[in-house]
Every structure is written in C-alpha cells, then in structure tokens.
Tab-separated table of C-alpha atoms in Angstrom:
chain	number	residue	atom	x	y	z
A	1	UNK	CA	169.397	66.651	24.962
A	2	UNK	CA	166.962	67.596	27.578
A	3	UNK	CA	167.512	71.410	27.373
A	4	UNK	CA	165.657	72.344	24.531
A	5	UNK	CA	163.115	70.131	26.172
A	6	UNK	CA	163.033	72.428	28.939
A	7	UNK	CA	163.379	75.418	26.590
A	8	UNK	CA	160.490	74.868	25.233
A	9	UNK	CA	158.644	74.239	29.077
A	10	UNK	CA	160.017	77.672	29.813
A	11	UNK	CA	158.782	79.315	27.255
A	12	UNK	CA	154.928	77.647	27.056
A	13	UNK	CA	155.219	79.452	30.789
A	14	UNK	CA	156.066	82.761	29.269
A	15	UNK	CA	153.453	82.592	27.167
A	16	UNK	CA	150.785	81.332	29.799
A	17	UNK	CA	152.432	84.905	31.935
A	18	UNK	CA	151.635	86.711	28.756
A	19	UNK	CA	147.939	85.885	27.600
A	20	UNK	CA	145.498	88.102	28.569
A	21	UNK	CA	143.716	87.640	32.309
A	22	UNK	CA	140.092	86.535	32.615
A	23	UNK	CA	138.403	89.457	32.082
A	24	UNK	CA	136.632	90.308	35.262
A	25	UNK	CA	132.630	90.190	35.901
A	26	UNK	CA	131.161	93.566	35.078
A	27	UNK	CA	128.639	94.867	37.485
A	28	UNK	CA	126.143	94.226	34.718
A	29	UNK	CA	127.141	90.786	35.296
A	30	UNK	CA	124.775	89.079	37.765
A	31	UNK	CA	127.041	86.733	38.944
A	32	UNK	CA	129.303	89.546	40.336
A	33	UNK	CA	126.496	91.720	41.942
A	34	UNK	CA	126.304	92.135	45.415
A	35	UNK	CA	123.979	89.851	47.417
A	36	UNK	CA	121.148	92.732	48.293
A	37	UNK	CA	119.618	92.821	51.809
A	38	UNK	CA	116.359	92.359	51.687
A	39	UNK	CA	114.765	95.368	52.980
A	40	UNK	CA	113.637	95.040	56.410
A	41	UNK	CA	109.663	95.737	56.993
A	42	UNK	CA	108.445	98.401	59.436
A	43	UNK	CA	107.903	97.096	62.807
A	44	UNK	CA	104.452	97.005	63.767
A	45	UNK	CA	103.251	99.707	66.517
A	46	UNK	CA	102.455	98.302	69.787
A	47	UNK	CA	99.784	97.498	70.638
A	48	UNK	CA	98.148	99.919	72.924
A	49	UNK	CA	97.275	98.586	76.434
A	50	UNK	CA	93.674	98.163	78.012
A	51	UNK	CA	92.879	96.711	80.944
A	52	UNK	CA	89.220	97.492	81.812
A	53	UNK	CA	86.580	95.347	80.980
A	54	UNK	CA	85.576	93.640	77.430
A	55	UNK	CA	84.589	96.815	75.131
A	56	UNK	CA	82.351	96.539	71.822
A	57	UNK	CA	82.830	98.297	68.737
A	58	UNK	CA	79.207	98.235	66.788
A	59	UNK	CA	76.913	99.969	63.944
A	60	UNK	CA	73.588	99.947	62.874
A	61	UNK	CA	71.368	100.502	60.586
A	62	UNK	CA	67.766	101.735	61.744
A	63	UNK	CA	64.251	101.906	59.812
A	64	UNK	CA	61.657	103.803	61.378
A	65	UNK	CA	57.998	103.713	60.758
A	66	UNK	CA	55.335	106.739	61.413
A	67	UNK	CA	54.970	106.910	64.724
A	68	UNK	CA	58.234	105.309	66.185
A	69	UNK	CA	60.573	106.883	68.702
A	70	UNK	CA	62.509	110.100	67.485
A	71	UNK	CA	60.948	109.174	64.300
A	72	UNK	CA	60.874	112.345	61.604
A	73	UNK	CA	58.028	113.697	60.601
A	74	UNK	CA	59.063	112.597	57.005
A	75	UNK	CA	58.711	108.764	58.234
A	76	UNK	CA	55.378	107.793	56.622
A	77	UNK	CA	56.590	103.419	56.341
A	78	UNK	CA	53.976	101.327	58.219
A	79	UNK	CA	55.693	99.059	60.832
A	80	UNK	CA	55.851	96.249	58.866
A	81	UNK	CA	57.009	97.995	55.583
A	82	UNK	CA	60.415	99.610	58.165
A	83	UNK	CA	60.520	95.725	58.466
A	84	UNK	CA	60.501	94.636	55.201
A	85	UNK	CA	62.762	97.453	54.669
A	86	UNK	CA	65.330	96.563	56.932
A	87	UNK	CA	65.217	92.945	55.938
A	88	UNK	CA	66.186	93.834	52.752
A	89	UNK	CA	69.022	95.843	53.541
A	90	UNK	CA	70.587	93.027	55.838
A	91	UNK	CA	70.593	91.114	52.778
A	92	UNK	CA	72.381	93.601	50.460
A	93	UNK	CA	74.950	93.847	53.694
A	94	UNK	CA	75.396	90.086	53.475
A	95	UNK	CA	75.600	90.000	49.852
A	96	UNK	CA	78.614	92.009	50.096
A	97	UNK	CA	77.955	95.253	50.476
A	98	UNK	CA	80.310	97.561	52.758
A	99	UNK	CA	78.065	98.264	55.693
A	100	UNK	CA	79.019	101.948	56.295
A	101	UNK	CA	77.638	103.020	52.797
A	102	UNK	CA	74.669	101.140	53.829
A	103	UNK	CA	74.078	102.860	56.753
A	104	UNK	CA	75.236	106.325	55.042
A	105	UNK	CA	72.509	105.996	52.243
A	106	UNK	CA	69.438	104.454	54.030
A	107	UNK	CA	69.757	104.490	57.999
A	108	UNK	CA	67.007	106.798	59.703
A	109	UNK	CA	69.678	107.065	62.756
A	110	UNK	CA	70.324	110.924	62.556
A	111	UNK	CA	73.390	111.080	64.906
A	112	UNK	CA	74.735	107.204	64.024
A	113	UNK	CA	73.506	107.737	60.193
A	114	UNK	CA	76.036	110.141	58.658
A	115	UNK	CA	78.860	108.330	60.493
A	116	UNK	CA	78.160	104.735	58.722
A	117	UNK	CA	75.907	103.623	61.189
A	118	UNK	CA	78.704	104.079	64.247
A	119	UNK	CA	77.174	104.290	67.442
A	120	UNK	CA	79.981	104.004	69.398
A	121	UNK	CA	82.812	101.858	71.266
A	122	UNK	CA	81.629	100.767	75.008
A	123	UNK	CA	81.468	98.347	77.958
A	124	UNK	CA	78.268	96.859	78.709
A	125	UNK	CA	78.014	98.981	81.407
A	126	UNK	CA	78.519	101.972	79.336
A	127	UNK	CA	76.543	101.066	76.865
A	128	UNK	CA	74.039	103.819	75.884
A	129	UNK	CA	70.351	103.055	76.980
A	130	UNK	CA	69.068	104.014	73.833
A	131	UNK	CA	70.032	100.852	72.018
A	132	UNK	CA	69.601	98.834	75.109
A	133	UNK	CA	67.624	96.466	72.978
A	134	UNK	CA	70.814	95.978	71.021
A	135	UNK	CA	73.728	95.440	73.550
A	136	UNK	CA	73.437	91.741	74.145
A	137	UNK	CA	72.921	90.513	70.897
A	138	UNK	CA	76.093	92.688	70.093
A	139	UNK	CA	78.508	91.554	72.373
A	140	UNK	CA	77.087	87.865	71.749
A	141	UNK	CA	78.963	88.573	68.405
A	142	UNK	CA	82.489	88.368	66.558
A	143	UNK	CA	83.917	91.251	64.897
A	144	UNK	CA	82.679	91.416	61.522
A	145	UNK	CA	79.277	89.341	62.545
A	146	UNK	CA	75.742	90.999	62.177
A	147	UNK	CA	72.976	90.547	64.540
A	148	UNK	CA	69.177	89.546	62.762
A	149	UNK	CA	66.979	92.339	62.453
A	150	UNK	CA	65.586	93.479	65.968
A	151	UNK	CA	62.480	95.401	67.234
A	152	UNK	CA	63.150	98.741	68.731
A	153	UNK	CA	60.770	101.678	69.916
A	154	UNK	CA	62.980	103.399	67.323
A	155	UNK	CA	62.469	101.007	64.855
A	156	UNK	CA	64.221	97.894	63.126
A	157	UNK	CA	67.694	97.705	63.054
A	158	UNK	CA	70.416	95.360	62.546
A	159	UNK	CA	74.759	96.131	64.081
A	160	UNK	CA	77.815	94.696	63.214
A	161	UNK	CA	80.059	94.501	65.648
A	162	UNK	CA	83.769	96.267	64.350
A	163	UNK	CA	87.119	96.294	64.560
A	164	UNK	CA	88.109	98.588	67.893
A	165	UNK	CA	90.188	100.980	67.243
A	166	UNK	CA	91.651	102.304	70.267
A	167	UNK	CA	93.354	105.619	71.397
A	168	UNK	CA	94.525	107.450	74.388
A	169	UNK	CA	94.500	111.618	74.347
A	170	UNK	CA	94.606	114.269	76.365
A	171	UNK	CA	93.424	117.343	76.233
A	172	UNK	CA	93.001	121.233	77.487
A	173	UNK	CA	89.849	122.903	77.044
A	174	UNK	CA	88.568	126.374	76.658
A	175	UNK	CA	84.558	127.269	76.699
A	176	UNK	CA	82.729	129.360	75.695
A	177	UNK	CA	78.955	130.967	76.079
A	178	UNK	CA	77.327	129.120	73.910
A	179	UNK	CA	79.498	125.922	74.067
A	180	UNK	CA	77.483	122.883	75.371
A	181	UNK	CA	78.154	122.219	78.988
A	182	UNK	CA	79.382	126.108	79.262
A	183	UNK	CA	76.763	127.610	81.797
A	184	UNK	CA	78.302	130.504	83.548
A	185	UNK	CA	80.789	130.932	81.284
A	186	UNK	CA	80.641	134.426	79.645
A	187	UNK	CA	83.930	134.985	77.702
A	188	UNK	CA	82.956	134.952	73.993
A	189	UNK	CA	83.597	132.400	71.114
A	190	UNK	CA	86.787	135.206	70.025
A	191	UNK	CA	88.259	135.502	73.548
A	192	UNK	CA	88.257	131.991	73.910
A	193	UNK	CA	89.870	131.081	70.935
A	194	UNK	CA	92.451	133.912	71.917
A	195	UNK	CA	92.796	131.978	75.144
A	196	UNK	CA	93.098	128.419	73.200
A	197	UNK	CA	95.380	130.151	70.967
A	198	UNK	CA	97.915	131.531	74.195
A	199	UNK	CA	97.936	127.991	75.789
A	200	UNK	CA	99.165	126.244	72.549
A	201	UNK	CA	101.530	128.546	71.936
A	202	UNK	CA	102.932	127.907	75.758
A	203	UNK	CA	102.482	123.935	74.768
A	204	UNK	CA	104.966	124.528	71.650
A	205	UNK	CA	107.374	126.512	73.517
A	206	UNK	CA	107.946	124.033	75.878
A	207	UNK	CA	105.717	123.633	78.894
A	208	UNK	CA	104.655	120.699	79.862
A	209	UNK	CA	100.887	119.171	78.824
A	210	UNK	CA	100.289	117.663	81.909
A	211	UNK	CA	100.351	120.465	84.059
A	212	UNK	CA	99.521	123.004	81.813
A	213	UNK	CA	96.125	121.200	81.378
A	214	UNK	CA	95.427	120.836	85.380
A	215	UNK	CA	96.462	124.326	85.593
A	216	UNK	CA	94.158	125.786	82.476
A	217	UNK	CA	91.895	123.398	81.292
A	218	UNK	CA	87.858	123.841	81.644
A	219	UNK	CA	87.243	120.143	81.177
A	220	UNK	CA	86.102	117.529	84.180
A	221	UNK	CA	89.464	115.860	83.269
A	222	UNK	CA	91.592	118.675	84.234
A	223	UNK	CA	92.486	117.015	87.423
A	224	UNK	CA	94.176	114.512	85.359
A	225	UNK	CA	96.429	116.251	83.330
A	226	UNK	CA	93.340	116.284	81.051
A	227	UNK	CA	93.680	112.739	80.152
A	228	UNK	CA	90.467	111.231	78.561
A	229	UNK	CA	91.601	107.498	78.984
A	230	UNK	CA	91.757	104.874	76.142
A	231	UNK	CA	88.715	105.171	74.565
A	232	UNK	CA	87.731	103.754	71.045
A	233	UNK	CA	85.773	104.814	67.800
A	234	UNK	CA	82.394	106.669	68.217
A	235	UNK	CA	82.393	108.392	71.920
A	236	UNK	CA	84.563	111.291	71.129
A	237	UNK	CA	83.420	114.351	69.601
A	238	UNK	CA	83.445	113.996	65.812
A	239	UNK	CA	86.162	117.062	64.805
A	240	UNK	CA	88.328	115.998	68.388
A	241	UNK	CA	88.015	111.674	67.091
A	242	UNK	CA	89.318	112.738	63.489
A	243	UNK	CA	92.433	114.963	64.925
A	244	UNK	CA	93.492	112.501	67.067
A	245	UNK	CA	93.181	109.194	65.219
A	246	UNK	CA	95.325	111.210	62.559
A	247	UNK	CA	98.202	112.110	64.967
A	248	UNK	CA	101.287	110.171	65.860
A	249	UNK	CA	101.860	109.525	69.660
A	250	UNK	CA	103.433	112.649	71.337
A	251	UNK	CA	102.221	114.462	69.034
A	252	UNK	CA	100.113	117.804	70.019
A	253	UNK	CA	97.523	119.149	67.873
A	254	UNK	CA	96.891	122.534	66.820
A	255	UNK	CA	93.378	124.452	68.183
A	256	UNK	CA	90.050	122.529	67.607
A	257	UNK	CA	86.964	123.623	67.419
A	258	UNK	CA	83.856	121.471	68.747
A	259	UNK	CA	80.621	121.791	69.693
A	260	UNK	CA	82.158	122.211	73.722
A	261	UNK	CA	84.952	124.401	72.495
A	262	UNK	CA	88.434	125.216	71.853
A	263	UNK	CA	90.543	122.256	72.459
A	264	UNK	CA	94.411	121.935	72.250
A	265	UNK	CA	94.573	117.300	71.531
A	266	UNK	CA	97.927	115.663	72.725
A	267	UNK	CA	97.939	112.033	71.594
A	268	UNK	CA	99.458	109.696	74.612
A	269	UNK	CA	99.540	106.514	72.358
C-alpha cells in the first residue's frame, strides 16, 4: 500500500530534476555586476621644502599723478584725483573683481602692470626698496587680504598678498654682447645660441646637469651646479618663470631666450 505512495514521491523528484534552472543574472542585471573599485584619486605632489625665512607673495595696483616718481609723461591726474582713483579701484577689487585684470587694465606700474600687478615673491629682507612703503603692511596680511590704499613717491597703491607658488631650477647660461649683465662678452647673439644649442644637446645625450652647468655655465650660480634655489612667483625672468612653472620635476627644458641670454632650465622640484 505504501509503494505507489512512494511512486508518486519519486517521481514529484524527477520532475523537480527536470524543470528548468533559475535562469542566471545577466550582466545587464545589476544585482550580478561586479562591485566596481572606486577609482583611486591622484596623490597630491609634495610639497616642496623651504626652510629660509617667512616669504611674501604680493601685487599692486599703482596710480600716479603728474609729477610722481617714474611717473609717464602721459600722467596728467592731480594727487588727489590718483587718490580718488585708486580708491575706487580697491572697491571694484572688493566687490569681486579678480585683482590681476585690475591691475592689467588700470595699474600705472610698467614692469608689475602687464603681469597683474605681480611684483614679486620675497623675504623682508629681500624685499625690493622700491615698494618699501609697502612691505609691512604686506606681510601684516593673510593670503588673499588687501592692504588700504597707501601713499607712495610713486603714487597710491593698494597689494594683495597671494598664494606662493614655489619652485626650485637650475640652470646653464650662455651670454651674449648685448645680453644684460654681458660686459666683455663678445661672441654674438648666433654663436651663442650655437653654443646653448651644443650644451643641450650634451644634456639630452646623457651628461649630467650638475656638472655640465659648473663646467659651462656664464651665470653667478655656476658654482652650484647652476642651482637658483627655491624661489617663488615674480623674481625670475618672465620667459625663464613661464618654462619652468610649466615643467615636471626632472624635467630639462629646451633653449630659452631672455633678456640675459640663452638658457638651458632643469626643474629640481
């Protein structure tokens, strides 16, 4: 009496054996996709190491009047109009407005102008003597902070004190006649871009920087493997400050051309 009983249990189990499996998760399925790793972000680059003493970043913007120290001739603003003037344009720099175009457009600086009002990373000691009158309100400041409107023999100006932006290069020099801080030199511009030309091509086949640049270079830091130091944004000629700040470290640059002459850049860090 039982067997057909157990018939029956045997064959329910057949048929359980024969349906059809679960039919497995697609990919498409997002329960059966495969946990993703999130994608690890770059490391930040170290930051490079200074040890010397507290260094300021600053701009400024300068108004001249008729009459005022390295003022143009085109300068004809009373005194108190360059004040008025400058007064103003602290307020549209507070208001919002990105202090480097500020600078660009109105500043009567004609070295610190063009660059957005950048005169230059330095020490107090360092500090250039032309904006004396400016050093201790700037290094009073925070980064991003403006000073009031101050009194120079140049005229009014206000800084900002910026971000530093530091760098370490060396480099190899080549003068020429011509080239500031070139007396006695007499090779010409062509032979001493022929010369600059040589050494880099000894630099990319393999000799070393360091020596190469104690050996060759015309440059006071020759006798340090032509390092410059770390030194920030502003105190570096302008065509030398934009190849380097654009190179990895390690990297050597190809022949530049500034106002002292033929330079071959290798970025330390």
């Amino acid at each position: 009496m039982r067997q057909p009983a157990l018939a029956l249990a045997f064959a329910l189990s057949l048929a359980a054996c024969d349906e059809e499996p679960a039919e497995e998760p697609t990919p498409e399925d997002p329960v059966a996709e495969e946990p993703v790793a999130e994608e690890a972000e770059p490391e930040e680059p170290a930051a490079l190491r200074y040890d010397g003493p507290p260094l300021a970043c600053a701009r400024a913007v300068v108004v001249a009047w008729q009459g005022a120290v390295a003022a143009a001739d085109s300068v004809t603003r009373s005194k108190e109009e360059a004040q008025a003037r400058a007064t103003e344009l602290l307020a549209q720099v507070e208001g919002g407005q990105d202090f480097a175009e500020v600078a660009r457009a109105n500043s009567d600086a004609s070295s610190s102008g063009p660059r957005g009002g950048l005169l230059g990373t330095y020490t107090e000691e360092s500090w250039p003597r032309a904006h004396e009158v400016l050093k201790a309100p700037v290094f009073g400041l925070e980064v991003g902070e403006r000073t009031e409107v101050i009194e120079a023999p140049y005229g009014y100006a206000f800084a900002e004190r910026c971000e530093l932006e530091l760098v370490h290069p060396r480099h190899i020099l080549v003068r020429y006649a011509g080239a500031r801080n070139a007396d006695g030199v007499e090779r010409t511009e062509a032979e001493a871009l022929a010369m600059a030309e040589a050494i880099h091509a000894e630099i990319e086949g393999g000799a070393d920087f360091e020596a190469t640049a104690r050996e060759k270079s015309e440059d006071g830091s020759a006798e340090r493997g032509g390092d410059v130091g770390v030194v920030g944004r502003g105190v570096l000629a302008p065509e030398f400050e934009e190849t380097v700040y654009a190179m990895s470290p390690g990297a050597v640059s190809d022949v530049v051309k500034t106002d002292f002459g033929f330079h071959i850049i290798q970025r330390v860090e």
